[in-house]
PDB file of C-alpha atoms in Angstrom:
ATOM      1  CA  ASP A   1    -163.920  64.661  28.876  1.00  0.00           C
ATOM      2  CA  ALA A   2    -162.758  67.341  26.481  1.00  0.00           C
ATOM      3  CA  ASN A   3    -162.284  71.043  26.863  1.00  0.00           C
ATOM      4  CA  VAL A   4    -164.406  73.485  24.869  1.00  0.00           C
ATOM      5  CA  ASN A   5    -162.755  76.850  24.431  1.00  0.00           C
ATOM      6  CA  MET A   6    -163.997  79.558  22.147  1.00  0.00           C
ATOM      7  CA  GLY A   7    -163.709  83.209  21.381  1.00  0.00           C
ATOM      8  CA  GLY A   8    -166.543  85.325  22.619  1.00  0.00           C
ATOM      9  CA  GLY A   9    -165.455  86.251  26.081  1.00  0.00           C
ATOM     10  CA  GLY A  10    -163.451  83.341  27.359  1.00  0.00           C
ATOM     11  CA  MET A  11    -166.189  80.744  27.360  1.00  0.00           C
ATOM     12  CA  ASP A  12    -164.780  77.608  28.918  1.00  0.00           C
ATOM     13  CA  ALA A  13    -166.696  74.369  29.472  1.00  0.00           C
ATOM     14  CA  ASN A  14    -166.233  70.610  29.664  1.00  0.00           C
ATOM     15  CA  MET A  15    -168.091  68.097  27.545  1.00  0.00           C
ATOM     16  CA  ASN A  16    -168.000  64.405  26.728  1.00  0.00           C
ATOM     17  CA  MET A  17    -167.237  63.552  23.106  1.00  0.00           C
ATOM     18  CA  GLY A  18    -167.692  59.806  23.556  1.00  0.00           C
ATOM     19  CA  GLY A  19    -170.793  57.734  22.948  1.00  0.00           C
ATOM     20  CA  GLY A  20    -173.129  58.001  19.989  1.00  0.00           C
ATOM     21  CA  SER A  21    -173.491  61.017  17.753  1.00  0.00           C
ATOM     22  CA  MET A  22    -171.676  63.943  19.372  1.00  0.00           C
ATOM     23  CA  GLY A  23    -171.600  62.143  22.701  1.00  0.00           C
ATOM     24  CA  THR A  24    -173.847  61.596  25.697  1.00  0.00           C
ATOM     25  CA  PRO A  25    -173.070  64.446  28.101  1.00  0.00           C
ATOM     26  CA  VAL A  26    -175.538  63.358  30.778  1.00  0.00           C
ATOM     27  CA  ASP A  27    -177.088  60.209  32.196  1.00  0.00           C
ATOM     28  CA  THR A  28    -180.117  59.814  29.949  1.00  0.00           C
ATOM     29  CA  ASN A  29    -181.581  57.157  32.254  1.00  0.00           C
ATOM     30  CA  VAL A  30    -182.689  59.842  34.696  1.00  0.00           C
ATOM     31  CA  ARG A  31    -186.035  61.610  34.376  1.00  0.00           C
ATOM     32  CA  ALA A  32    -186.203  64.433  31.854  1.00  0.00           C
ATOM     33  CA  SER A  33    -186.808  67.997  32.974  1.00  0.00           C
ATOM     34  CA  ARG A  34    -190.308  69.408  33.279  1.00  0.00           C
ATOM     35  CA  GLY A  35    -188.908  72.860  32.675  1.00  0.00           C
ATOM     36  CA  GLY A  36    -188.476  75.530  35.313  1.00  0.00           C
ATOM     37  CA  LYS A  37    -185.640  77.905  36.114  1.00  0.00           C
ATOM     38  CA  ALA A  38    -181.946  77.084  36.328  1.00  0.00           C
ATOM     39  CA  LYS A  39    -179.432  79.445  37.892  1.00  0.00           C
ATOM     40  CA  LEU A  40    -175.680  79.983  37.662  1.00  0.00           C
ATOM     41  CA  PRO A  41    -175.137  82.308  40.649  1.00  0.00           C
ATOM     42  CA  HIS A  42    -171.406  82.930  40.151  1.00  0.00           C
ATOM     43  CA  SER A  43    -171.994  83.824  36.494  1.00  0.00           C
ATOM     44  CA  GLY A  44    -174.936  86.055  37.360  1.00  0.00           C
ATOM     45  CA  PHE A  45    -177.839  84.732  35.299  1.00  0.00           C
ATOM     46  CA  SER A  46    -180.805  82.369  35.242  1.00  0.00           C
ATOM     47  CA  PHE A  47    -182.607  80.740  32.307  1.00  0.00           C
ATOM     48  CA  ASN A  48    -185.446  78.347  31.524  1.00  0.00           C
ATOM     49  CA  LYS A  49    -184.567  74.664  31.302  1.00  0.00           C
ATOM     50  CA  PRO A  50    -185.967  72.995  28.161  1.00  0.00           C
ATOM     51  CA  ARG A  51    -188.784  70.538  28.786  1.00  0.00           C
ATOM     52  CA  GLY A  52    -187.965  66.921  27.984  1.00  0.00           C
ATOM     53  CA  TRP A  53    -184.184  67.359  28.193  1.00  0.00           C
ATOM     54  CA  VAL A  54    -181.914  65.809  30.821  1.00  0.00           C
ATOM     55  CA  SER A  55    -179.413  68.098  32.538  1.00  0.00           C
ATOM     56  CA  ARG A  56    -176.249  67.802  34.577  1.00  0.00           C
ATOM     57  CA  LYS A  57    -174.657  70.674  36.498  1.00  0.00           C
ATOM     58  CA  VAL A  58    -170.877  70.588  36.768  1.00  0.00           C
ATOM     59  CA  GLU A  59    -169.403  73.412  38.823  1.00  0.00           C
ATOM     60  CA  GLU A  60    -170.589  76.633  37.139  1.00  0.00           C
ATOM     61  CA  LYS A  61    -172.158  75.200  33.978  1.00  0.00           C
ATOM     62  CA  PHE A  62    -175.082  73.097  32.786  1.00  0.00           C
ATOM     63  CA  VAL A  63    -174.928  70.349  30.155  1.00  0.00           C
ATOM     64  CA  PHE A  64    -178.170  69.208  28.478  1.00  0.00           C
ATOM     65  CA  GLY A  65    -178.828  66.042  26.489  1.00  0.00           C
ATOM     66  CA  HIS A  66    -181.892  64.129  25.289  1.00  0.00           C
ATOM     67  CA  ASN A  67    -182.998  60.493  25.420  1.00  0.00           C
ATOM     68  CA  THR A  68    -183.905  60.340  21.728  1.00  0.00           C
ATOM     69  CA  LYS A  69    -182.783  63.571  20.049  1.00  0.00           C
ATOM     70  CA  PRO A  70    -179.219  64.213  18.840  1.00  0.00           C
ATOM     71  CA  GLY A  71    -176.931  66.961  20.046  1.00  0.00           C
ATOM     72  CA  MET A  72    -176.103  68.591  23.349  1.00  0.00           C
ATOM     73  CA  VAL A  73    -176.348  72.093  24.786  1.00  0.00           C
ATOM     74  CA  ILE A  74    -173.824  73.606  27.197  1.00  0.00           C
ATOM     75  CA  VAL A  75    -174.714  76.710  29.215  1.00  0.00           C
ATOM     76  CA  VAL A  76    -171.860  78.632  30.817  1.00  0.00           C
ATOM     77  CA  GLY A  77    -170.805  82.166  31.700  1.00  0.00           C
ATOM     78  CA  ASN A  78    -168.502  84.350  29.626  1.00  0.00           C
ATOM     79  CA  THR A  79    -166.415  87.456  30.301  1.00  0.00           C
ATOM     80  CA  ALA A  80    -167.211  89.414  27.132  1.00  0.00           C
ATOM     81  CA  LYS A  81    -167.490  93.154  27.672  1.00  0.00           C
ATOM     82  CA  SER A  82    -169.207  93.961  24.374  1.00  0.00           C
ATOM     83  CA  VAL A  83    -170.840  92.438  21.311  1.00  0.00           C
ATOM     84  CA  GLN A  84    -167.885  93.750  19.304  1.00  0.00           C
ATOM     85  CA  GLN A  85    -165.511  91.673  21.424  1.00  0.00           C
ATOM     86  CA  ILE A  86    -167.582  88.540  20.776  1.00  0.00           C
ATOM     87  CA  GLN A  87    -167.518  89.222  17.039  1.00  0.00           C
ATOM     88  CA  GLN A  88    -163.750  89.693  16.991  1.00  0.00           C
ATOM     89  CA  GLU A  89    -163.069  86.547  18.994  1.00  0.00           C
ATOM     90  CA  ALA A  90    -165.448  84.469  16.871  1.00  0.00           C
ATOM     91  CA  HIS A  91    -162.932  84.682  14.018  1.00  0.00           C
ATOM     92  CA  VAL A  92    -160.452  82.754  16.180  1.00  0.00           C
ATOM     93  CA  GLY A  93    -162.691  79.668  16.060  1.00  0.00           C
ATOM     94  CA  ILE A  94    -163.751  77.221  18.763  1.00  0.00           C
ATOM     95  CA  GLU A  95    -161.831  74.270  20.207  1.00  0.00           C
ATOM     96  CA  VAL A  96    -164.328  71.471  20.908  1.00  0.00           C
ATOM     97  CA  ALA A  97    -161.701  68.954  22.035  1.00  0.00           C
ATOM     98  CA  GLU A  98    -157.951  68.860  22.387  1.00  0.00           C
ATOM     99  CA  GLY A  99    -156.586  69.398  18.893  1.00  0.00           C
ATOM    100  CA  VAL A 100    -160.081  69.586  17.350  1.00  0.00           C
ATOM    101  CA  LYS A 101    -160.924  73.107  16.230  1.00  0.00           C
ATOM    102  CA  PHE A 102    -164.014  74.373  14.436  1.00  0.00           C
ATOM    103  CA  GLN A 103    -163.857  77.507  12.285  1.00  0.00           C
ATOM    104  CA  LEU A 104    -166.353  80.305  11.795  1.00  0.00           C
ATOM    105  CA  LYS A 105    -169.081  79.470   9.269  1.00  0.00           C
ATOM    106  CA  GLY A 106    -170.794  82.438   7.656  1.00  0.00           C
ATOM    107  CA  GLN A 107    -171.176  85.745   9.442  1.00  0.00           C
ATOM    108  CA  PRO A 108    -172.172  86.271  13.091  1.00  0.00           C
ATOM    109  CA  ARG A 109    -175.726  87.579  13.438  1.00  0.00           C
ATOM    110  CA  PRO A 110    -177.121  89.975  16.054  1.00  0.00           C
ATOM    111  CA  PHE A 111    -179.214  88.363  18.778  1.00  0.00           C
ATOM    112  CA  GLY A 112    -181.352  90.968  20.487  1.00  0.00           C
ATOM    113  CA  SER A 113    -179.664  94.165  21.609  1.00  0.00           C
ATOM    114  CA  ASN A 114    -176.904  92.532  23.669  1.00  0.00           C
ATOM    115  CA  GLY A 115    -175.937  89.321  21.906  1.00  0.00           C
ATOM    116  CA  LEU A 116    -174.528  87.544  18.894  1.00  0.00           C
ATOM    117  CA  ALA A 117    -175.362  84.196  17.277  1.00  0.00           C
ATOM    118  CA  VAL A 118    -172.334  82.449  15.774  1.00  0.00           C
ATOM    119  CA  GLU A 119    -172.012  79.173  13.854  1.00  0.00           C
ATOM    120  CA  PHE A 120    -168.828  77.107  13.557  1.00  0.00           C
ATOM    121  CA  ALA A 121    -168.060  73.993  11.515  1.00  0.00           C
ATOM    122  CA  GLY A 122    -165.360  71.331  11.607  1.00  0.00           C
ATOM    123  CA  ASP A 123    -164.606  67.613  11.590  1.00  0.00           C
ATOM    124  CA  VAL A 124    -165.163  65.390  14.624  1.00  0.00           C
ATOM    125  CA  PRO A 125    -162.560  62.570  14.492  1.00  0.00           C
ATOM    126  CA  GLY A 126    -164.205  59.262  13.684  1.00  0.00           C
ATOM    127  CA  LYS A 127    -167.675  60.795  13.445  1.00  0.00           C
ATOM    128  CA  GLY A 128    -167.717  63.244  10.534  1.00  0.00           C
ATOM    129  CA  PRO A 129    -168.535  66.934  10.019  1.00  0.00           C
ATOM    130  CA  GLY A 130    -169.889  68.721  13.065  1.00  0.00           C
ATOM    131  CA  ILE A 131    -171.650  71.992  13.871  1.00  0.00           C
ATOM    132  CA  ALA A 132    -171.202  74.241  16.896  1.00  0.00           C
ATOM    133  CA  TYR A 133    -173.863  76.930  17.223  1.00  0.00           C
ATOM    134  CA  THR A 134    -173.587  79.561  19.939  1.00  0.00           C
ATOM    135  CA  VAL A 135    -175.604  82.438  21.308  1.00  0.00           C
ATOM    136  CA  ASN A 136    -173.445  84.772  23.407  1.00  0.00           C
ATOM    137  CA  LEU A 137    -175.012  87.468  25.574  1.00  0.00           C
ATOM    138  CA  VAL A 138    -173.354  90.443  27.274  1.00  0.00           C
ATOM    139  CA  SER A 139    -174.490  91.257  30.807  1.00  0.00           C
ATOM    140  CA  PRO A 140    -174.790  94.742  32.334  1.00  0.00           C
ATOM    141  CA  HIS A 141    -173.194  93.250  35.462  1.00  0.00           C
ATOM    142  CA  GLY A 142    -169.948  92.140  33.813  1.00  0.00           C
ATOM    143  CA  GLU A 143    -170.473  88.372  33.450  1.00  0.00           C
ATOM    144  CA  GLY A 144    -172.336  87.238  30.336  1.00  0.00           C
ATOM    145  CA  ALA A 145    -174.026  84.014  29.199  1.00  0.00           C
ATOM    146  CA  THR A 146    -173.127  81.548  26.444  1.00  0.00           C
ATOM    147  CA  PHE A 147    -175.382  78.817  25.019  1.00  0.00           C
ATOM    148  CA  LEU A 148    -173.428  76.294  22.947  1.00  0.00           C
ATOM    149  CA  MET A 149    -175.138  73.602  20.857  1.00  0.00           C
ATOM    150  CA  LEU A 150    -173.004  70.772  19.441  1.00  0.00           C
ATOM    151  CA  VAL A 151    -174.302  68.276  16.889  1.00  0.00           C
ATOM    152  CA  LEU A 152    -173.115  66.294  13.898  1.00  0.00           C
ATOM    153  CA  GLU A 153    -173.878  68.141  10.669  1.00  0.00           C
ATOM    154  CA  ARG A 154    -176.074  65.333   9.326  1.00  0.00           C
ATOM    155  CA  GLU A 155    -178.207  65.487  12.501  1.00  0.00           C
ATOM    156  CA  ASN A 156    -178.577  69.267  12.705  1.00  0.00           C
ATOM    157  CA  SER A 157    -182.090  70.686  12.502  1.00  0.00           C
ATOM    158  CA  PRO A 158    -183.963  73.999  12.821  1.00  0.00           C
ATOM    159  CA  GLU A 159    -185.537  72.554  15.972  1.00  0.00           C
ATOM    160  CA  LEU A 160    -182.164  72.544  17.758  1.00  0.00           C
ATOM    161  CA  ILE A 161    -181.455  76.139  16.739  1.00  0.00           C
ATOM    162  CA  LYS A 162    -184.916  77.138  17.957  1.00  0.00           C
ATOM    163  CA  LEU A 163    -184.228  75.409  21.286  1.00  0.00           C
ATOM    164  CA  VAL A 164    -181.022  77.407  21.830  1.00  0.00           C
ATOM    165  CA  HIS A 165    -182.786  80.654  20.910  1.00  0.00           C
ATOM    166  CA  SER A 166    -185.603  79.920  23.347  1.00  0.00           C
ATOM    167  CA  MET A 167    -183.170  79.246  26.200  1.00  0.00           C
ATOM    168  CA  ALA A 168    -181.161  82.393  25.447  1.00  0.00           C
ATOM    169  CA  LYS A 169    -184.271  84.586  25.279  1.00  0.00           C
ATOM    170  CA  SER A 170    -185.263  83.450  28.778  1.00  0.00           C
ATOM    171  CA  VAL A 171    -182.051  84.753  30.399  1.00  0.00           C
ATOM    172  CA  ARG A 172    -182.342  87.095  33.360  1.00  0.00           C
ATOM    173  CA  PHE A 173    -179.119  88.739  34.524  1.00  0.00           C
ATOM    174  CA  PHE A 174    -178.256  89.710  38.084  1.00  0.00           C
ATOM    175  CA  LYS A 175    -175.114  90.703  39.949  1.00  0.00           C
ATOM    176  CA  PRO A 176    -172.861  87.620  40.173  1.00  0.00           C
ATOM    177  CA  VAL A 177    -172.244  86.041  43.562  1.00  0.00           C
ATOM    178  CA  PRO A 178    -168.452  86.110  44.087  1.00  0.00           C
ATOM    179  CA  TYR A 179    -166.565  82.875  44.579  1.00  0.00           C
ATOM    180  CA  PRO A 180    -164.980  82.558  48.026  1.00  0.00           C
ATOM    181  CA  VAL A 181    -161.430  83.833  48.327  1.00  0.00           C
ATOM    182  CA  ASP A 182    -158.780  81.108  48.534  1.00  0.00           C
ATOM    183  CA  ARG A 183    -157.043  82.524  51.590  1.00  0.00           C
ATOM    184  CA  VAL A 184    -154.248  79.949  51.577  1.00  0.00           C
ATOM    185  CA  TRP A 185    -153.141  80.869  48.059  1.00  0.00           C
ATOM    186  CA  LYS A 186    -153.817  84.566  48.650  1.00  0.00           C
ATOM    187  CA  GLN A 187    -151.279  84.465  51.472  1.00  0.00           C
ATOM    188  CA  LYS A 188    -148.796  82.497  49.346  1.00  0.00           C
ATOM    189  CA  LEU A 189    -148.989  85.051  46.516  1.00  0.00           C
ATOM    190  CA  ASP A 190    -149.113  88.322  48.480  1.00  0.00           C
ATOM    191  CA  ASN A 191    -146.115  90.495  47.511  1.00  0.00           C
ATOM    192  CA  ARG A 192    -144.771  87.808  45.199  1.00  0.00           C
ATOM    193  CA  LYS A 193    -143.631  88.004  41.600  1.00  0.00           C
ATOM    194  CA  LEU A 194    -144.454  85.154  39.215  1.00  0.00           C
ATOM    195  CA  THR A 195    -142.049  84.924  36.281  1.00  0.00           C
ATOM    196  CA  TYR A 196    -142.090  82.684  33.221  1.00  0.00           C
ATOM    197  CA  MET A 197    -139.039  82.505  30.950  1.00  0.00           C
ATOM    198  CA  HIS A 198    -138.486  80.338  27.887  1.00  0.00           C
ATOM    199  CA  THR A 199    -135.588  80.273  25.427  1.00  0.00           C
ATOM    200  CA  THR A 200    -134.970  78.057  22.400  1.00  0.00           C
ATOM    201  CA  SER A 201    -132.127  77.925  19.885  1.00  0.00           C
ATOM    202  CA  SER A 202    -130.835  75.767  17.060  1.00  0.00           C
ATOM    203  CA  SER A 203    -127.890  75.920  14.661  1.00  0.00           C
ATOM    204  CA  GLY A 204    -127.035  74.355  11.318  1.00  0.00           C
ATOM    205  CA  TYR A 205    -123.833  73.013   9.765  1.00  0.00           C
ATOM    206  CA  ASP A 206    -123.607  76.109   7.548  1.00  0.00           C
ATOM    207  CA  GLY A 207    -123.481  78.433  10.524  1.00  0.00           C
ATOM    208  CA  SER A 208    -127.164  79.329  10.403  1.00  0.00           C
ATOM    209  CA  TYR A 209    -128.838  80.059  13.706  1.00  0.00           C
ATOM    210  CA  THR A 210    -132.357  80.591  14.989  1.00  0.00           C
ATOM    211  CA  GLY A 211    -133.370  81.531  18.478  1.00  0.00           C
ATOM    212  CA  SER A 212    -136.380  82.793  20.372  1.00  0.00           C
ATOM    213  CA  SER A 213    -137.126  83.901  23.899  1.00  0.00           C
ATOM    214  CA  SER A 214    -140.183  84.986  25.834  1.00  0.00           C
ATOM    215  CA  LYS A 215    -140.812  86.325  29.308  1.00  0.00           C
ATOM    216  CA  GLU A 216    -143.878  87.101  31.391  1.00  0.00           C
ATOM    217  CA  ALA A 217    -143.769  88.726  34.824  1.00  0.00           C
ATOM    218  CA  ILE A 218    -146.782  89.177  37.129  1.00  0.00           C
ATOM    219  CA  GLY A 219    -146.242  91.213  40.286  1.00  0.00           C
ATOM    220  CA  LEU A 220    -148.909  90.571  42.939  1.00  0.00           C
ATOM    221  CA  CYS A 221    -149.095  93.258  45.615  1.00  0.00           C
ATOM    222  CA  ALA A 222    -150.741  92.635  48.986  1.00  0.00           C
ATOM    223  CA  ALA A 223    -152.758  95.850  48.607  1.00  0.00           C
ATOM    224  CA  GLY A 224    -154.714  94.154  45.804  1.00  0.00           C
ATOM    225  CA  HIS A 225    -153.148  95.563  42.629  1.00  0.00           C
ATOM    226  CA  PHE A 226    -150.756  93.888  40.197  1.00  0.00           C
ATOM    227  CA  THR A 227    -148.124  94.782  37.611  1.00  0.00           C
ATOM    228  CA  TYR A 228    -147.765  92.951  34.314  1.00  0.00           C
ATOM    229  CA  TYR A 229    -144.980  92.721  31.738  1.00  0.00           C
ATOM    230  CA  SER A 230    -144.400  90.423  28.765  1.00  0.00           C
ATOM    231  CA  SER A 231    -141.814  90.312  25.995  1.00  0.00           C
ATOM    232  CA  SER A 232    -140.726  88.078  23.130  1.00  0.00           C
ATOM    233  CA  SER A 233    -137.919  88.057  20.578  1.00  0.00           C
ATOM    234  CA  PHE A 234    -136.934  85.994  17.552  1.00  0.00           C
ATOM    235  CA  THR A 235    -133.553  85.868  15.794  1.00  0.00           C
ATOM    236  CA  VAL A 236    -132.620  84.273  12.458  1.00  0.00           C
ATOM    237  CA  ASN A 237    -129.107  84.151  11.009  1.00  0.00           C
ATOM    238  CA  ALA A 238    -128.913  82.536   7.573  1.00  0.00           C
ATOM    239  CA  GLY A 239    -125.215  81.721   7.901  1.00  0.00           C
ATOM    240  CA  GLU A 240    -122.348  82.133   5.413  1.00  0.00           C
ATOM    241  CA  GLY A 241    -122.438  85.888   5.941  1.00  0.00           C
ATOM    242  CA  VAL A 242    -125.921  86.234   4.465  1.00  0.00           C
ATOM    243  CA  GLY A 243    -127.174  88.382   7.323  1.00  0.00           C
ATOM    244  CA  SER A 244    -129.776  88.103  10.037  1.00  0.00           C
ATOM    245  CA  ASP A 245    -133.260  89.206  11.018  1.00  0.00           C
ATOM    246  CA  VAL A 246    -134.174  90.124  14.550  1.00  0.00           C
ATOM    247  CA  GLY A 247    -137.719  90.654  15.762  1.00  0.00           C
ATOM    248  CA  SER A 248    -138.893  91.567  19.210  1.00  0.00           C
ATOM    249  CA  GLY A 249    -141.895  92.840  21.079  1.00  0.00           C
ATOM    250  CA  SER A 250    -142.755  93.747  24.623  1.00  0.00           C
ATOM    251  CA  THR A 251    -145.823  94.796  26.541  1.00  0.00           C
ATOM    252  CA  ALA A 252    -145.850  96.877  29.697  1.00  0.00           C
ATOM    253  CA  TYR A 253    -149.384  98.068  30.376  1.00  0.00           C
ATOM    254  CA  GLY A 254    -150.148 101.584  31.525  1.00  0.00           C
ATOM    255  CA  HIS A 255    -151.463 102.237  34.999  1.00  0.00           C
ATOM    256  CA  GLY A 256    -154.955 103.300  33.929  1.00  0.00           C
ATOM    257  CA  ARG A 257    -157.079 104.649  36.744  1.00  0.00           C
ATOM    258  CA  GLY A 258    -155.423 102.929  39.703  1.00  0.00           C
ATOM    259  CA  ARG A 259    -152.181 101.533  41.063  1.00  0.00           C
ATOM    260  CA  GLY A 260    -150.394  98.991  38.898  1.00  0.00           C
ATOM    261  CA  ASN A 261    -152.112  97.514  35.842  1.00  0.00           C
ATOM    262  CA  GLY A 262    -155.241  96.193  37.541  1.00  0.00           C
ATOM    263  CA  THR A 263    -156.560  94.274  40.541  1.00  0.00           C
ATOM    264  CA  TRP A 264    -156.094  90.621  41.463  1.00  0.00           C
ATOM    265  CA  THR A 265    -157.569  87.946  43.677  1.00  0.00           C
ATOM    266  CA  VAL A 266    -157.446  84.182  44.142  1.00  0.00           C
ATOM    267  CA  GLN A 267    -160.810  82.438  44.171  1.00  0.00           C
ATOM    268  CA  ASN A 268    -161.745  78.893  45.084  1.00  0.00           C
ATOM    269  CA  LYS A 269    -163.741  77.569  42.132  1.00  0.00           C
ATOM    270  CA  GLY A 270    -164.992  74.082  42.835  1.00  0.00           C
ATOM    271  CA  GLY A 271    -161.975  73.283  44.998  1.00  0.00           C
ATOM    272  CA  LYS A 272    -159.488  74.712  42.482  1.00  0.00           C
ATOM    273  CA  ALA A 273    -157.462  77.843  43.199  1.00  0.00           C
ATOM    274  CA  THR A 274    -157.876  80.357  40.368  1.00  0.00           C
ATOM    275  CA  LEU A 275    -155.732  83.483  40.057  1.00  0.00           C
ATOM    276  CA  ILE A 276    -157.759  86.277  38.443  1.00  0.00           C
ATOM    277  CA  LEU A 277    -156.166  89.397  36.962  1.00  0.00           C
ATOM    278  CA  LYS A 278    -158.621  92.182  36.119  1.00  0.00           C
ATOM    279  CA  PHE A 279    -156.901  94.796  33.960  1.00  0.00           C
ATOM    280  CA  TYR A 280    -158.112  98.382  34.095  1.00  0.00           C
ATOM    281  CA  ASP A 281    -158.913  98.226  30.359  1.00  0.00           C
ATOM    282  CA  GLY A 282    -161.515  95.497  30.993  1.00  0.00           C
ATOM    283  CA  ARG A 283    -159.518  92.396  30.056  1.00  0.00           C
ATOM    284  CA  VAL A 284    -159.514  89.437  32.445  1.00  0.00           C
ATOM    285  CA  ASN A 285    -156.815  86.744  32.696  1.00  0.00           C
ATOM    286  CA  GLN A 286    -157.501  83.580  34.694  1.00  0.00           C
ATOM    287  CA  TYR A 287    -154.974  80.928  35.740  1.00  0.00           C
ATOM    288  CA  HIS A 288    -155.418  77.633  37.571  1.00  0.00           C
ATOM    289  CA  VAL A 289    -152.760  77.746  40.332  1.00  0.00           C
ATOM    290  CA  THR A 290    -151.015  74.644  41.664  1.00  0.00           C
ATOM    291  CA  GLU A 291    -147.732  73.658  43.264  1.00  0.00           C
ATOM    292  CA  ASP A 292    -145.810  70.398  43.420  1.00  0.00           C
ATOM    293  CA  ASP A 293    -144.247  68.641  46.406  1.00  0.00           C
ATOM    294  CA  LYS A 294    -141.173  70.873  46.042  1.00  0.00           C
ATOM    295  CA  ARG A 295    -143.374  73.990  46.316  1.00  0.00           C
ATOM    296  CA  ARG A 296    -142.767  74.979  42.703  1.00  0.00           C
ATOM    297  CA  THR A 297    -145.594  77.104  41.296  1.00  0.00           C
ATOM    298  CA  TYR A 298    -147.581  76.366  38.130  1.00  0.00           C
ATOM    299  CA  LEU A 299    -150.107  78.525  36.270  1.00  0.00           C
ATOM    300  CA  ASN A 300    -152.313  76.443  33.963  1.00  0.00           C
ATOM    301  CA  GLY A 301    -149.702  73.691  34.192  1.00  0.00           C
ATOM    302  CA  THR A 302    -146.747  75.921  33.215  1.00  0.00           C
ATOM    303  CA  ARG A 303    -143.889  76.491  35.668  1.00  0.00           C
ATOM    304  CA  TYR A 304    -143.487  80.042  37.007  1.00  0.00           C
ATOM    305  CA  PHE A 305    -140.764  81.194  39.405  1.00  0.00           C
ATOM    306  CA  ARG A 306    -142.216  82.658  42.604  1.00  0.00           C
ATOM    307  CA  THR A 307    -139.962  85.280  44.189  1.00  0.00           C
ATOM    308  CA  SER A 308    -140.211  87.923  46.908  1.00  0.00           C
ATOM    309  CA  GLY A 309    -138.150  90.597  48.657  1.00  0.00           C
ATOM    310  CA  ASN A 310    -135.582  92.234  46.382  1.00  0.00           C
ATOM    311  CA  ASP A 311    -136.673  89.853  43.620  1.00  0.00           C
ATOM    312  CA  GLY A 312    -140.351  90.493  44.257  1.00  0.00           C
ATOM    313  CA  PRO A 313    -142.782  92.974  42.701  1.00  0.00           C
ATOM    314  CA  ASN A 314    -142.493  96.750  42.734  1.00  0.00           C
ATOM    315  CA  CYS A 315    -145.578  97.688  44.731  1.00  0.00           C
ATOM    316  CA  ASN A 316    -144.864 101.404  45.177  1.00  0.00           C
TER     317      ASN A 316
END
């Protein structure tokens, strides 16, 4: 399996890049769909399943494949707040597998009054040039919909584009059903501060020196709000008295319309604890939370120090 990550509201899905063409994402030995509605309740939308295509639902996403036709279609929610946000993030590109990134091809095109169609292109290792075509829709309820079609360039066709358009046009939005709260992790993180710190340095024989440091601190208050701070710095000294350059930056977000910088919760998504930070300005950060046998805390696989008391968050 490979991770698909793209701009356009944090779309995140899993796909299989193995097999023929762009891969076989589903078991094509099962009976093809006769159509009908499919629903992603936690993402807050339903859509029409394409007739003749085989589907597989994995957690909060659908993956469609065909017995004889090339390509695959992934349907998943997104967190885009506006069409403008989708357009900005499209310029970042799309990661279709680890280390395999497609770049924006042409200009994004409006799709209805609340969406954007975006095409990306890149090379699939061992297979050749590939195309990723997406339709991203913004929902009035806060959780949007993304339809992602992946196919090798030589196998692309107007029929596949038409299929994606038809599925996207059938979308009906509703208020998302919340994931259950992970009460075990909620208790572990109440009134705790999670801190990440990283420092690197190197020196040369001529006295030159380079160094960098970064820090991120997330304060999680039991009342439901959080504080957030991040900083980074970079230092270069050319040695031999040439001089040095120092760069730095920090971010401490304003309080907006409530306490702290936003609200937080921990949800159980398919058996995985997910820390969700909702900033007052509309941004959403999500982290997969784990701990090892020594009770050390990890966010998305990166070690964070978990502290409390005098070393905990300022929740006043």
